[in-house]
Coordinates of C-alpha atoms in Angstrom, one line a residue:
M25 CA -10.6 20.3 21.5
N26 CA -7.0 19.3 21.7
N27 CA -4.8 20.0 24.8
N28 CA -2.4 22.7 22.7
H29 CA -5.4 25.0 22.1
G30 CA -6.4 24.7 25.7
T31 CA -2.9 25.8 26.7
D32 CA -3.0 28.7 24.3
H33 CA -6.3 29.7 25.6
H34 CA -4.8 29.6 29.1
D35 CA -2.1 31.7 28.3
S36 CA -4.2 34.3 26.3
V37 CA -6.1 34.6 29.8
I38 CA -3.0 35.5 31.5
R39 CA -2.2 37.9 29.0
R40 CA -5.5 39.9 28.9
A41 CA -5.8 39.9 32.9
F42 CA -1.9 41.3 32.8
Y43 CA -2.6 43.9 30.4
R44 CA -6.0 44.8 31.9
S45 CA -4.2 45.2 35.3
L46 CA -1.7 47.4 34.2
V47 CA -4.5 49.5 32.4
A48 CA -6.1 49.5 36.0
I49 CA -2.9 50.4 38.0
G50 CA -2.4 53.4 35.4
V51 CA -5.9 54.6 35.8
L52 CA -5.6 54.5 39.8
L53 CA -2.3 56.2 39.7
L54 CA -4.1 59.0 37.3
I55 CA -6.7 59.5 39.7
A56 CA -4.5 59.6 42.9
G57 CA -2.3 62.2 41.0
S58 CA -5.2 64.2 40.4
I59 CA -6.3 64.2 44.0
A60 CA -3.0 65.1 45.3
W61 CA -2.9 68.1 42.9
L62 CA -6.4 69.2 43.9
L63 CA -5.3 68.9 47.6
R64 CA -2.1 70.4 46.9
H65 CA -3.6 73.5 45.5
E66 CA -6.7 74.0 48.0
Q67 CA -5.2 72.6 51.2
P68 CA -2.0 72.9 53.2
D69 CA 0.5 70.0 52.4
T70 CA 0.1 67.0 55.1
P71 CA 1.7 63.8 55.2
V72 CA 0.0 61.2 53.1
D73 CA 0.4 57.4 53.3
T74 CA 0.9 55.6 50.2
A75 CA 0.8 51.9 49.5
R76 CA 2.9 50.6 46.5
I77 CA 1.2 48.2 44.4
A78 CA 2.9 45.2 42.6
A79 CA 2.2 44.5 39.0
P80 CA 1.7 41.0 38.0
I81 CA 4.2 39.2 36.9
L82 CA 3.9 37.7 33.5
Q83 CA 5.5 34.1 33.4
E84 CA 7.3 33.3 30.2
S85 CA 6.3 30.1 28.8
P86 CA 9.5 27.6 29.1
A87 CA 11.6 26.6 26.2
E88 CA 10.2 24.3 23.6
P89 CA 12.2 21.4 22.3
S90 CA 14.0 21.9 18.8
P91 CA 13.5 19.4 15.8
A92 CA 16.2 16.9 15.9
V93 CA 19.3 17.4 13.7
V94 CA 18.8 15.5 10.2
T95 CA 20.3 15.6 6.7
F96 CA 18.7 14.0 3.9
T97 CA 21.2 13.9 0.9
D98 CA 20.3 13.5 -2.5
I99 CA 22.0 10.3 -3.6
S100 CA 20.3 10.0 -6.6
T101 CA 23.4 10.1 -9.3
A102 CA 25.8 8.0 -6.7
A103 CA 23.0 5.4 -6.4
G104 CA 22.5 4.7 -10.1
I105 CA 19.0 6.7 -10.2
D106 CA 19.0 8.0 -13.9
F107 CA 15.2 8.4 -14.6
V108 CA 14.0 11.3 -16.5
H109 CA 10.3 12.0 -16.5
T110 CA 8.9 12.9 -19.9
S111 CA 5.6 14.9 -19.7
G112 CA 4.8 14.9 -23.7
S113 CA 4.7 18.5 -23.6
Y114 CA 5.3 20.4 -27.2
G115 CA 4.1 23.9 -26.7
E116 CA 0.1 23.5 -26.6
K117 CA 0.1 23.8 -22.7
L118 CA -2.0 20.9 -22.6
M119 CA -3.3 19.8 -18.7
P120 CA -2.0 16.6 -18.5
E121 CA 1.6 17.5 -19.1
A122 CA 1.7 19.3 -16.1
M123 CA 0.2 16.5 -13.7
G124 CA 3.5 14.5 -13.6
S125 CA 3.3 10.8 -12.2
G126 CA 3.9 8.8 -9.2
V127 CA 6.4 6.5 -7.6
A128 CA 6.6 3.5 -5.5
F129 CA 9.0 1.5 -3.2
L130 CA 8.1 -2.3 -3.2
D131 CA 10.2 -5.6 -2.9
Y132 CA 9.6 -7.0 -6.3
D133 CA 12.1 -10.0 -6.2
N134 CA 11.6 -10.7 -2.7
D135 CA 15.3 -10.4 -1.6
G136 CA 14.4 -8.0 1.5
D137 CA 15.5 -5.0 -0.1
Q138 CA 13.0 -2.1 -1.2
D139 CA 13.3 -1.5 -5.0
L140 CA 12.1 1.4 -6.3
L141 CA 9.9 2.1 -9.4
L142 CA 9.0 5.2 -11.3
V143 CA 6.1 5.7 -13.5
N144 CA 6.6 7.9 -16.6
S145 CA 4.0 9.8 -18.8
D146 CA 4.6 9.7 -22.9
W147 CA 4.7 11.6 -26.1
F148 CA 1.2 12.9 -27.3
P149 CA 0.3 10.9 -30.5
G150 CA 1.4 12.7 -33.9
H151 CA 4.4 14.7 -32.5
A152 CA 8.1 14.1 -32.6
R153 CA 9.0 11.8 -30.1
G154 CA 12.2 12.7 -27.8
Q155 CA 13.9 9.9 -25.6
E156 CA 12.3 6.8 -25.1
A157 CA 9.5 7.1 -22.4
L158 CA 9.2 3.9 -20.3
P159 CA 8.6 3.5 -16.7
A160 CA 11.8 2.6 -14.9
L161 CA 12.3 -0.2 -12.3
Y162 CA 15.4 -0.1 -10.2
R163 CA 16.4 -3.6 -8.1
N164 CA 18.2 -2.6 -4.8
D165 CA 21.3 -4.4 -3.8
G166 CA 20.6 -3.3 -0.3
N167 CA 24.0 -1.2 -0.1
G168 CA 22.9 2.1 -1.7
K169 CA 23.2 0.9 -5.2
F170 CA 20.2 0.3 -7.6
T171 CA 20.3 -1.1 -11.2
D172 CA 18.2 -0.4 -14.0
V173 CA 15.9 -4.0 -14.8
T174 CA 12.9 -2.5 -16.7
R175 CA 13.5 -4.5 -19.8
A176 CA 14.6 -7.7 -17.7
A177 CA 11.5 -7.6 -15.5
G178 CA 9.2 -7.0 -18.5
L179 CA 8.0 -3.4 -17.9
A180 CA 9.2 -1.7 -21.1
F181 CA 6.1 -0.5 -22.4
H182 CA 4.1 2.6 -23.2
C183 CA 1.5 4.4 -21.7
F184 CA 0.6 8.1 -20.2
G185 CA 1.2 6.9 -17.1
M186 CA 0.2 8.7 -14.1
G187 CA -0.3 6.5 -10.7
I188 CA 0.7 2.9 -9.2
A189 CA -0.7 0.4 -7.0
A190 CA 1.3 -2.4 -5.6
G191 CA -0.3 -5.7 -4.0
D192 CA -0.3 -9.1 -4.4
Y193 CA -3.5 -9.7 -5.9
D194 CA -3.2 -13.4 -6.5
N195 CA -2.0 -14.3 -3.0
D196 CA 1.0 -16.3 -4.7
G197 CA 3.7 -14.3 -2.5
W198 CA 4.6 -12.0 -5.4
T199 CA 3.9 -7.9 -5.5
D200 CA 1.7 -7.4 -8.7
L201 CA 1.3 -3.8 -10.4
Y202 CA -1.4 -1.8 -11.5
F203 CA -0.5 1.0 -13.6
T204 CA -3.4 4.0 -14.2
A205 CA -2.9 6.3 -17.3
L206 CA -4.5 9.0 -19.3
G207 CA -6.3 6.2 -21.4
S208 CA -6.3 2.5 -20.7
N209 CA -4.5 1.6 -17.4
H210 CA -2.3 -1.7 -17.3
L211 CA -2.2 -4.4 -14.8
F212 CA 1.1 -6.7 -14.9
R213 CA 1.0 -9.9 -12.7
N214 CA 4.7 -10.7 -10.8
R215 CA 6.1 -14.2 -12.3
Q216 CA 8.7 -14.4 -9.6
G217 CA 10.3 -11.1 -10.7
R218 CA 9.3 -11.1 -14.1
F219 CA 6.4 -9.1 -15.0
T220 CA 3.5 -10.0 -17.5
E221 CA 0.7 -7.9 -18.6
V222 CA -2.5 -9.5 -17.7
T223 CA -5.2 -6.4 -18.4
A224 CA -7.2 -7.9 -20.6
A225 CA -7.5 -11.5 -19.0
S226 CA -8.0 -9.7 -15.6
R227 CA -10.8 -7.0 -17.0
T228 CA -8.9 -4.3 -15.1
G229 CA -7.9 -1.9 -18.4
G230 CA -11.1 0.4 -17.9
P231 CA -12.5 2.6 -20.6
A232 CA -9.9 4.5 -23.4
E233 CA -11.5 7.6 -22.9
E234 CA -11.0 7.5 -19.0
W235 CA -8.0 9.8 -17.2
S236 CA -7.3 7.4 -14.1
T237 CA -5.2 8.6 -11.3
A238 CA -5.0 7.2 -8.0
A239 CA -5.3 3.4 -7.4
A240 CA -5.3 1.2 -4.2
F241 CA -5.3 -2.6 -3.7
L242 CA -7.6 -3.2 -0.7
D243 CA -9.8 -6.4 0.6
I244 CA -13.2 -4.5 0.6
D245 CA -15.5 -7.5 1.3
L246 CA -12.7 -9.6 3.9
D247 CA -12.9 -12.5 1.7
G248 CA -8.7 -12.8 1.6
D249 CA -7.9 -11.3 -1.7
L250 CA -7.4 -7.8 -2.8
D251 CA -10.2 -5.7 -4.9
L252 CA -9.1 -2.9 -6.7
F253 CA -10.2 1.1 -6.4
V254 CA -9.4 3.2 -9.6
G255 CA -10.1 7.0 -9.1
N256 CA -10.7 9.0 -12.1
Y257 CA -9.9 12.7 -13.1
I258 CA -11.7 14.8 -15.4
E259 CA -13.3 14.3 -18.6
W260 CA -10.6 15.7 -21.1
S261 CA -9.7 15.4 -24.6
R262 CA -6.7 17.6 -26.7
E263 CA -9.7 19.2 -28.6
T264 CA -11.6 20.4 -25.6
D265 CA -8.4 21.7 -24.1
L266 CA -7.6 23.9 -26.7
K267 CA -11.2 24.9 -27.4
I268 CA -11.2 26.1 -23.8
D269 CA -8.1 28.0 -24.5
F270 CA -7.3 28.7 -20.8
R271 CA -5.2 31.9 -20.4
V272 CA -3.2 33.8 -17.7
T273 CA -2.6 37.6 -18.1
G274 CA 0.9 38.0 -18.6
L275 CA 1.6 34.3 -19.5
G276 CA -0.8 34.1 -22.7
R277 CA -2.1 30.1 -23.1
A278 CA -1.5 28.3 -19.9
I279 CA -2.3 25.2 -18.4
G280 CA -5.9 24.7 -17.9
A281 CA -7.7 24.8 -14.5
P282 CA -10.0 21.5 -13.6
N283 CA -12.9 23.8 -12.9
H284 CA -13.3 24.0 -16.7
F285 CA -13.6 20.3 -17.1
F286 CA -16.4 18.1 -16.1
G287 CA -15.7 15.7 -13.4
T288 CA -16.2 11.8 -13.7
S289 CA -16.9 8.8 -11.2
N290 CA -14.3 6.5 -10.1
R291 CA -14.6 2.3 -10.5
M292 CA -13.9 -0.2 -8.0
Y293 CA -13.1 -3.9 -9.4
R294 CA -13.9 -6.8 -7.2
N295 CA -11.5 -9.7 -7.2
D296 CA -13.0 -12.9 -8.1
G297 CA -10.2 -15.0 -7.0
D298 CA -9.6 -16.6 -10.3
G299 CA -7.3 -14.2 -11.9
T300 CA -10.4 -11.9 -13.2
F301 CA -12.0 -8.8 -11.7
T302 CA -15.7 -7.7 -12.2
D303 CA -15.9 -3.9 -12.4
I304 CA -19.1 -3.3 -9.4
S305 CA -18.7 0.6 -9.6
A306 CA -22.5 1.2 -9.9
S307 CA -23.6 -1.6 -7.5
S308 CA -21.1 -0.7 -4.9
G309 CA -21.8 2.9 -4.4
I310 CA -18.9 4.0 -5.7
V311 CA -20.6 5.7 -8.6
V312 CA -22.4 8.4 -6.5
H313 CA -26.0 9.9 -7.0
N314 CA -27.8 12.3 -5.2
S315 CA -31.5 11.8 -3.7
S316 CA -33.0 12.7 -7.4
G317 CA -31.0 10.1 -8.8
V318 CA -28.3 12.2 -11.0
S319 CA -24.9 11.2 -10.5
E320 CA -22.7 13.2 -8.8
T321 CA -18.8 13.4 -10.0
G322 CA -15.5 13.9 -8.6
K323 CA -11.9 14.8 -9.9
A324 CA -9.9 12.2 -7.8
L325 CA -6.2 12.9 -7.6
A326 CA -5.6 10.8 -4.6
V327 CA -7.0 8.2 -2.0
A328 CA -6.4 7.1 1.7
P329 CA -7.9 3.7 2.4
V330 CA -8.4 3.4 6.4
D331 CA -11.3 2.0 8.9
Y332 CA -12.2 5.6 10.3
D333 CA -14.9 4.1 12.5
H334 CA -13.5 1.1 13.9
D335 CA -15.9 -1.3 12.2
G336 CA -13.3 -3.6 10.8
L337 CA -13.8 -2.7 7.2
T338 CA -11.7 -0.7 5.4
D339 CA -13.3 3.0 3.9
L340 CA -12.0 5.3 1.2
F341 CA -10.9 9.0 1.5
V342 CA -10.7 10.6 -2.1
A343 CA -8.9 14.0 -2.5
N344 CA -10.8 15.6 -5.5
D345 CA -9.6 18.5 -7.1
T346 CA -11.6 21.6 -7.0
T347 CA -14.9 19.8 -6.0
R348 CA -16.1 18.2 -2.8
N349 CA -13.8 15.5 -1.1
F350 CA -15.6 12.2 -1.0
L351 CA -16.0 9.5 1.6
Y352 CA -16.7 6.0 0.9
H353 CA -18.0 4.6 4.2
N354 CA -17.7 0.6 3.7
L355 CA -21.1 -1.1 4.6
G356 CA -19.7 -4.5 4.4
N357 CA -20.7 -6.9 1.4
G358 CA -18.9 -4.9 -1.2
K359 CA -21.2 -1.8 -0.4
F360 CA -20.5 1.8 0.3
E361 CA -22.3 5.2 1.0
E362 CA -20.7 8.4 0.4
I363 CA -20.7 11.0 3.3
G364 CA -18.2 13.4 3.2
V365 CA -20.0 16.1 3.9
M366 CA -21.6 14.5 7.1
E367 CA -18.4 13.3 8.3
G368 CA -16.6 16.6 7.8
I369 CA -14.3 16.4 5.2
A370 CA -15.8 17.4 1.7
Y371 CA -15.0 21.1 2.1
D372 CA -12.3 23.3 4.1
R373 CA -13.1 25.4 7.1
N374 CA -14.6 28.2 5.0
G375 CA -17.1 25.7 3.5
K376 CA -15.4 25.7 -0.1
S377 CA -13.5 23.0 -2.2
T378 CA -9.8 23.1 -2.7
G379 CA -7.3 22.1 -5.2
A380 CA -6.6 18.9 -3.5
M381 CA -3.9 16.7 -4.5
G382 CA -2.2 14.5 -2.0
I383 CA -3.5 12.5 0.9
D384 CA -2.6 10.3 3.6
S385 CA -3.8 9.2 7.4
A386 CA -2.5 8.7 10.5
W387 CA -2.9 8.4 14.4
F388 CA -0.3 11.1 14.7
R389 CA -0.9 12.1 18.3
N390 CA -0.4 8.6 19.6
D391 CA -4.0 8.5 20.9
R392 CA -7.2 7.5 19.4
D393 CA -7.7 10.4 17.1
L394 CA -7.0 9.6 13.2
G395 CA -5.5 12.5 11.0
L396 CA -6.2 13.2 7.4
G397 CA -3.9 15.6 5.8
I398 CA -4.6 16.9 2.1
G399 CA -2.2 18.6 0.2
N400 CA -3.8 21.5 -1.6
F401 CA -3.0 24.5 -4.5
A402 CA -0.9 27.7 -4.0
N403 CA -2.2 30.1 -2.0
E404 CA -4.4 27.2 -0.2
M405 CA -3.4 26.1 3.3
S406 CA -3.3 22.1 3.3
S407 CA -5.7 20.4 5.1
L408 CA -5.4 18.3 8.3
Y409 CA -8.7 17.0 9.3
V410 CA -9.0 15.4 13.0
T411 CA -11.7 13.2 14.9
T412 CA -12.4 14.1 18.5
D413 CA -12.0 11.3 21.0
G414 CA -11.5 8.9 18.2
H415 CA -14.9 9.7 16.6
A416 CA -16.2 11.2 13.6
P417 CA -17.1 13.7 12.3
F418 CA -13.6 15.4 11.3
A419 CA -12.4 19.2 11.8
D420 CA -9.6 20.9 10.0
E421 CA -7.2 21.6 12.6
A422 CA -4.3 22.7 10.3
V423 CA -3.8 26.1 11.8
L424 CA -4.2 24.9 15.5
E425 CA -1.6 22.4 14.7
G426 CA 0.8 24.5 13.4
F427 CA 0.6 23.2 9.9
G428 CA -1.4 25.4 8.0
P429 CA -0.2 29.0 7.7
A430 CA 3.4 27.7 6.7
S431 CA 2.1 25.1 4.0
R432 CA -0.1 28.0 2.4
L433 CA 2.2 29.1 -0.5
A434 CA 3.1 25.9 -1.4
L435 CA 1.6 24.1 -4.5
T436 CA 1.3 20.5 -2.7
F437 CA 1.2 17.2 -4.4
G438 CA 2.9 14.4 -2.7
L439 CA 1.9 14.3 1.1
F440 CA 2.6 11.6 3.8
F441 CA 3.3 11.0 7.5
F442 CA 6.2 9.2 8.9
D443 CA 8.7 9.1 11.7
Y444 CA 11.8 11.0 10.2
D445 CA 13.6 11.1 13.2
L446 CA 12.5 7.8 15.0
D447 CA 11.3 9.9 18.3
G448 CA 8.1 7.9 18.2
R449 CA 5.7 10.8 16.6
L450 CA 4.6 10.9 13.1
D451 CA 6.0 13.6 11.2
L452 CA 4.5 15.3 8.1
F453 CA 6.0 15.7 4.9
Q454 CA 4.8 17.7 1.4
A455 CA 6.6 17.5 -2.0
N456 CA 5.8 20.9 -3.8
G457 CA 5.8 22.3 -7.5
H458 CA 4.0 24.6 -9.5
L459 CA 2.3 23.7 -13.0
E460 CA 3.4 26.8 -14.9
T461 CA 7.2 27.1 -15.8
E462 CA 6.8 31.2 -15.8
I463 CA 4.3 31.5 -12.5
N464 CA 6.9 33.7 -11.1
L465 CA 6.4 36.2 -13.7
V466 CA 2.9 37.3 -12.6
Q467 CA 3.0 35.8 -9.3
P468 CA 6.1 36.8 -7.3
S469 CA 5.2 34.7 -4.2
Q470 CA 5.5 31.5 -6.7
T471 CA 7.9 29.5 -8.2
Y472 CA 7.7 26.8 -10.6
A473 CA 10.4 24.4 -8.7
Q474 CA 9.8 24.7 -4.8
P475 CA 11.4 23.1 -2.2
A476 CA 9.8 20.3 -0.4
Q477 CA 8.7 20.7 3.4
L478 CA 9.3 18.7 6.4
F479 CA 7.2 19.1 9.5
W480 CA 8.6 18.0 12.8
N481 CA 5.8 16.8 15.4
C482 CA 6.7 18.5 18.5
G483 CA 4.1 16.5 20.8
A484 CA 1.4 17.9 23.1
A485 CA 4.0 19.8 25.1
C486 CA 4.4 22.2 22.3
R487 CA 1.7 25.1 21.5
S488 CA 2.1 24.0 17.7
R489 CA 2.6 20.5 17.4
F490 CA 4.2 20.5 13.9
R491 CA 7.1 23.0 13.1
L492 CA 8.5 23.5 10.0
V493 CA 12.3 22.0 9.9
G494 CA 14.5 24.5 8.7
N495 CA 17.8 23.2 7.4
P496 CA 17.0 19.5 6.3
G497 CA 19.9 19.3 3.7
D498 CA 19.2 18.3 0.2
L499 CA 15.4 18.3 0.9
A500 CA 15.6 21.9 0.7
Q501 CA 16.4 22.0 -2.9
P502 CA 13.6 23.6 -5.1
M503 CA 11.9 20.9 -7.2
V504 CA 8.9 20.1 -9.7
G505 CA 7.5 17.9 -7.0
R506 CA 4.8 15.4 -7.8
G507 CA 4.6 12.0 -6.3
A508 CA 6.6 11.2 -3.2
A509 CA 7.1 8.0 -1.4
F510 CA 9.3 6.8 1.7
A511 CA 11.4 3.5 2.8
D512 CA 14.2 2.4 4.1
I513 CA 16.6 1.4 1.6
D514 CA 19.6 1.1 3.2
G515 CA 18.6 -1.6 6.3
D516 CA 19.7 1.5 8.8
G517 CA 15.9 1.7 10.4
D518 CA 15.1 5.7 9.3
L519 CA 13.0 6.3 6.2
D520 CA 14.3 7.6 3.1
I521 CA 12.7 9.8 0.6
A522 CA 12.0 9.4 -3.5
I523 CA 10.3 12.3 -5.3
A524 CA 9.3 12.3 -8.8
Q525 CA 9.7 15.8 -10.6
N526 CA 7.5 16.6 -13.6
N527 CA 9.5 16.6 -16.7
R528 CA 12.9 16.6 -14.8
R529 CA 14.9 13.7 -13.1
A530 CA 13.6 11.8 -10.0
V531 CA 15.1 12.5 -6.8
L532 CA 16.5 9.8 -4.3
L533 CA 16.9 11.3 -0.6
R534 CA 19.0 9.2 1.9
N535 CA 17.9 9.9 5.5
D536 CA 21.2 10.7 7.3
L537 CA 19.8 10.6 11.1
P538 CA 22.5 10.6 13.3
P539 CA 22.5 7.3 15.7
G540 CA 20.5 7.4 19.0
N541 CA 16.9 6.8 18.7
H542 CA 15.9 3.1 18.8
W543 CA 13.3 1.6 16.4
L544 CA 11.4 -1.5 15.1
R545 CA 10.1 -2.7 11.7
V546 CA 7.6 -5.1 11.2
Q547 CA 6.6 -6.9 8.0
L548 CA 3.4 -8.7 8.1
E549 CA 2.1 -12.0 6.2
G550 CA -1.3 -12.8 6.0
Q551 CA -2.2 -16.5 5.7
Q552 CA -6.4 -16.0 6.2
S553 CA -6.3 -12.4 5.2
N554 CA -4.4 -11.2 2.0
R555 CA -0.9 -12.3 1.9
N556 CA 0.5 -8.6 1.9
A557 CA -1.7 -7.9 5.1
I558 CA -2.9 -4.7 3.5
G559 CA -5.4 -3.2 5.9
A560 CA -4.2 -4.5 9.0
E561 CA -3.6 -2.2 12.3
L562 CA -0.7 -2.7 14.7
E563 CA -0.5 -1.4 18.2
L564 CA 2.9 -0.9 19.8
V565 CA 3.4 0.0 23.5
A566 CA 6.8 1.4 24.4
G567 CA 7.6 3.7 27.2
G568 CA 3.9 3.9 28.5
V569 CA 2.8 5.5 24.8
T570 CA 0.9 3.5 22.5
Q571 CA 1.7 4.0 18.7
R572 CA -1.0 2.9 16.0
R573 CA 0.0 1.9 12.4
Q574 CA -1.8 0.4 9.3
V575 CA -0.3 -1.8 6.8
M576 CA -1.2 0.5 3.6
P577 CA 1.3 0.9 0.8
T578 CA -1.1 3.6 -1.1
R579 CA -0.4 7.1 0.3
S580 CA 0.6 10.6 -1.0
Y581 CA 0.0 11.5 -4.7
L582 CA 0.0 8.6 -7.3
S583 CA 2.2 6.7 -5.4
Q584 CA 3.1 3.8 -3.0
V585 CA 5.2 3.4 0.1
E586 CA 6.7 0.1 1.5
L587 CA 4.9 -2.5 3.0
P588 CA 7.0 -2.9 6.5
V589 CA 5.9 -0.8 9.2
T590 CA 8.2 1.6 11.1
F591 CA 7.9 2.5 14.5
G592 CA 10.4 5.1 16.3
L593 CA 10.9 4.1 19.7
G594 CA 13.3 7.2 21.0
S595 CA 15.4 6.0 23.7
N596 CA 12.9 3.3 24.5
D597 CA 15.1 0.0 24.2
R598 CA 12.2 -2.2 25.4
I599 CA 9.0 -3.2 23.8
E600 CA 5.8 -3.7 26.5
S601 CA 3.4 -5.0 23.8
L602 CA 2.9 -5.4 20.0
Q603 CA -0.5 -6.4 18.6
I604 CA -1.9 -7.1 15.3
R605 CA -5.5 -6.7 14.3
W606 CA -5.7 -8.7 11.0
P607 CA -7.9 -7.8 8.1
G608 CA -11.2 -10.0 9.0
G609 CA -10.9 -9.2 12.9
Q610 CA -8.7 -11.7 14.2
T611 CA -6.1 -10.3 16.8
Q612 CA -2.5 -11.2 17.5
T613 CA 0.1 -10.6 20.0
V614 CA 3.2 -11.0 19.4
A615 CA 6.2 -11.0 21.7
V616 CA 9.1 -8.8 20.8
D617 CA 12.4 -9.2 22.7
Q618 CA 14.8 -7.1 20.3
V619 CA 14.5 -3.6 18.9
D620 CA 16.5 -2.3 16.0
T621 CA 15.5 -5.0 14.0
L622 CA 13.1 -5.7 11.0
L623 CA 10.3 -8.6 12.4
H624 CA 8.6 -11.0 10.0
V625 CA 4.9 -11.8 11.5
R626 CA 2.9 -14.5 10.1
Q627 CA -0.8 -14.4 10.9
D628 CA -1.2 -17.6 13.4
S629 CA -4.6 -19.6 12.8
A630 CA -4.6 -21.4 15.7
S631 CA -4.6 -18.6 18.5
D632 CA -4.3 -15.0 19.3
T633 CA -0.7 -15.3 20.0
G634 CA 2.2 -15.5 18.1
Q635 CA 6.2 -15.0 17.9
A636 CA 8.0 -12.6 15.8
N637 CA 10.9 -13.8 13.8
P638 CA 14.0 -11.4 13.1
K639 CA 15.1 -11.0 9.8

């Protein structure tokens, strides 16, 4: 049980004792008064000695700190971001048109700046096409300006896009892209800044009838190259959707609920190291079977890869929409076992499945406890599963940590941890938005466009660790939020946000954090491990506090964040230690003599120590 809960319990005991004392005093006074009245009427008045009983003083709790003043400014137009998402809607209220798509930050041209990629959907076959529906790649000049390079970079292609995974699968130093879709998926190899589709040659397209959503590059077998996990949603077709004819009283036909559709199985592709992948979904345990040998399907919308049990192997947490969440425990040698129920993340605190959308994991308390945040459907609190003393099983502590109640009304898609104010504690962000354009007509508490939510991590000194930031600037504008990601787009150390809206323009928000807090950004380059160092863990000690981070771009909903890892340092201007555990288990201690900079660290094959080079 956490310290905040212990403090709450202690205060509650004091309050109960105080009120009981007042009641006891009142009873004593009443008895004394009754006795005095009887004596006054039955005996002559005589002097009576009385004693004053002082009531206990209830001590007020000390004032808790307030969130740092921060403003997120919508710079989309000024920065040159003019992307508008195409949902393909034409009046039939088909489920795919409401789900939106993802966003990714990556340095596609290796110039040191974080570029922006936005996934697009498409028009349904047989219906009139509006504006051309293409994904959009914007090159960052490092000074707050972006240029659309989609066609020049070779990404002018059509698909009903959903999610994106970014990773250097061939270890040539250039980040490649994998698009998930309703229909076949697409793998693009990055050839020094220009992309070439290699889906067929790599054998990663998947069946044309599948609806793929979340995807992640990770090294499941520690052989030094990136394998590929692909999450699949539901068995869907236009004919089935129309036949179900989902309706809401007062609205008529509405977007269908996922519990009206059958679930599907996810896929795992093993990287064979020669540009091809092998589908090992069944043999690896990614296709789940119960004790009777019957396949158990999910409805995956997001995935969080992390080594939750500290055995050096990356595990997979999968957020399933209206079915139990999965935890694929990595057993090594490309084998997994699904143990979500046993480890406490399959259901909510009431033992029910939720409408799970986005997901992320982090050591948000700056201790050994891992937290798993999941954004859920409207009128369901977001979940915050946490280990105890660094070990599973998990328990949902969203209410205890102050995060749950404020998240209940929102319909949350994108969700991630990041340190927006650079104070050394990881905060929480949610991108929200409903599925139904006219939901407010039948549910007054709901709107189609909803403000995003930013939760400040107050630390262990506060009764509730996460507190909703009341005035975060343009972040509070109503949006139909779907995918969301973060990156430092302008080199000032703080983290900016991109949000993909469904059937609307994308939003780029600059973090205008006032100067004051120090920071350190670290970018790793693997040598024996994969080039991106995906899966590496970093431990930084400053001011006696240990912060832990993981190199993992796959976060949120259908999205990817930047590869560099950001540590907020608060007022600390000195790093006591920085240690890296590379995929495969090698540890490397890095000497750091400068803050407020980006360090590039290359994996050292000769020893367990290394030097960092400021960039």
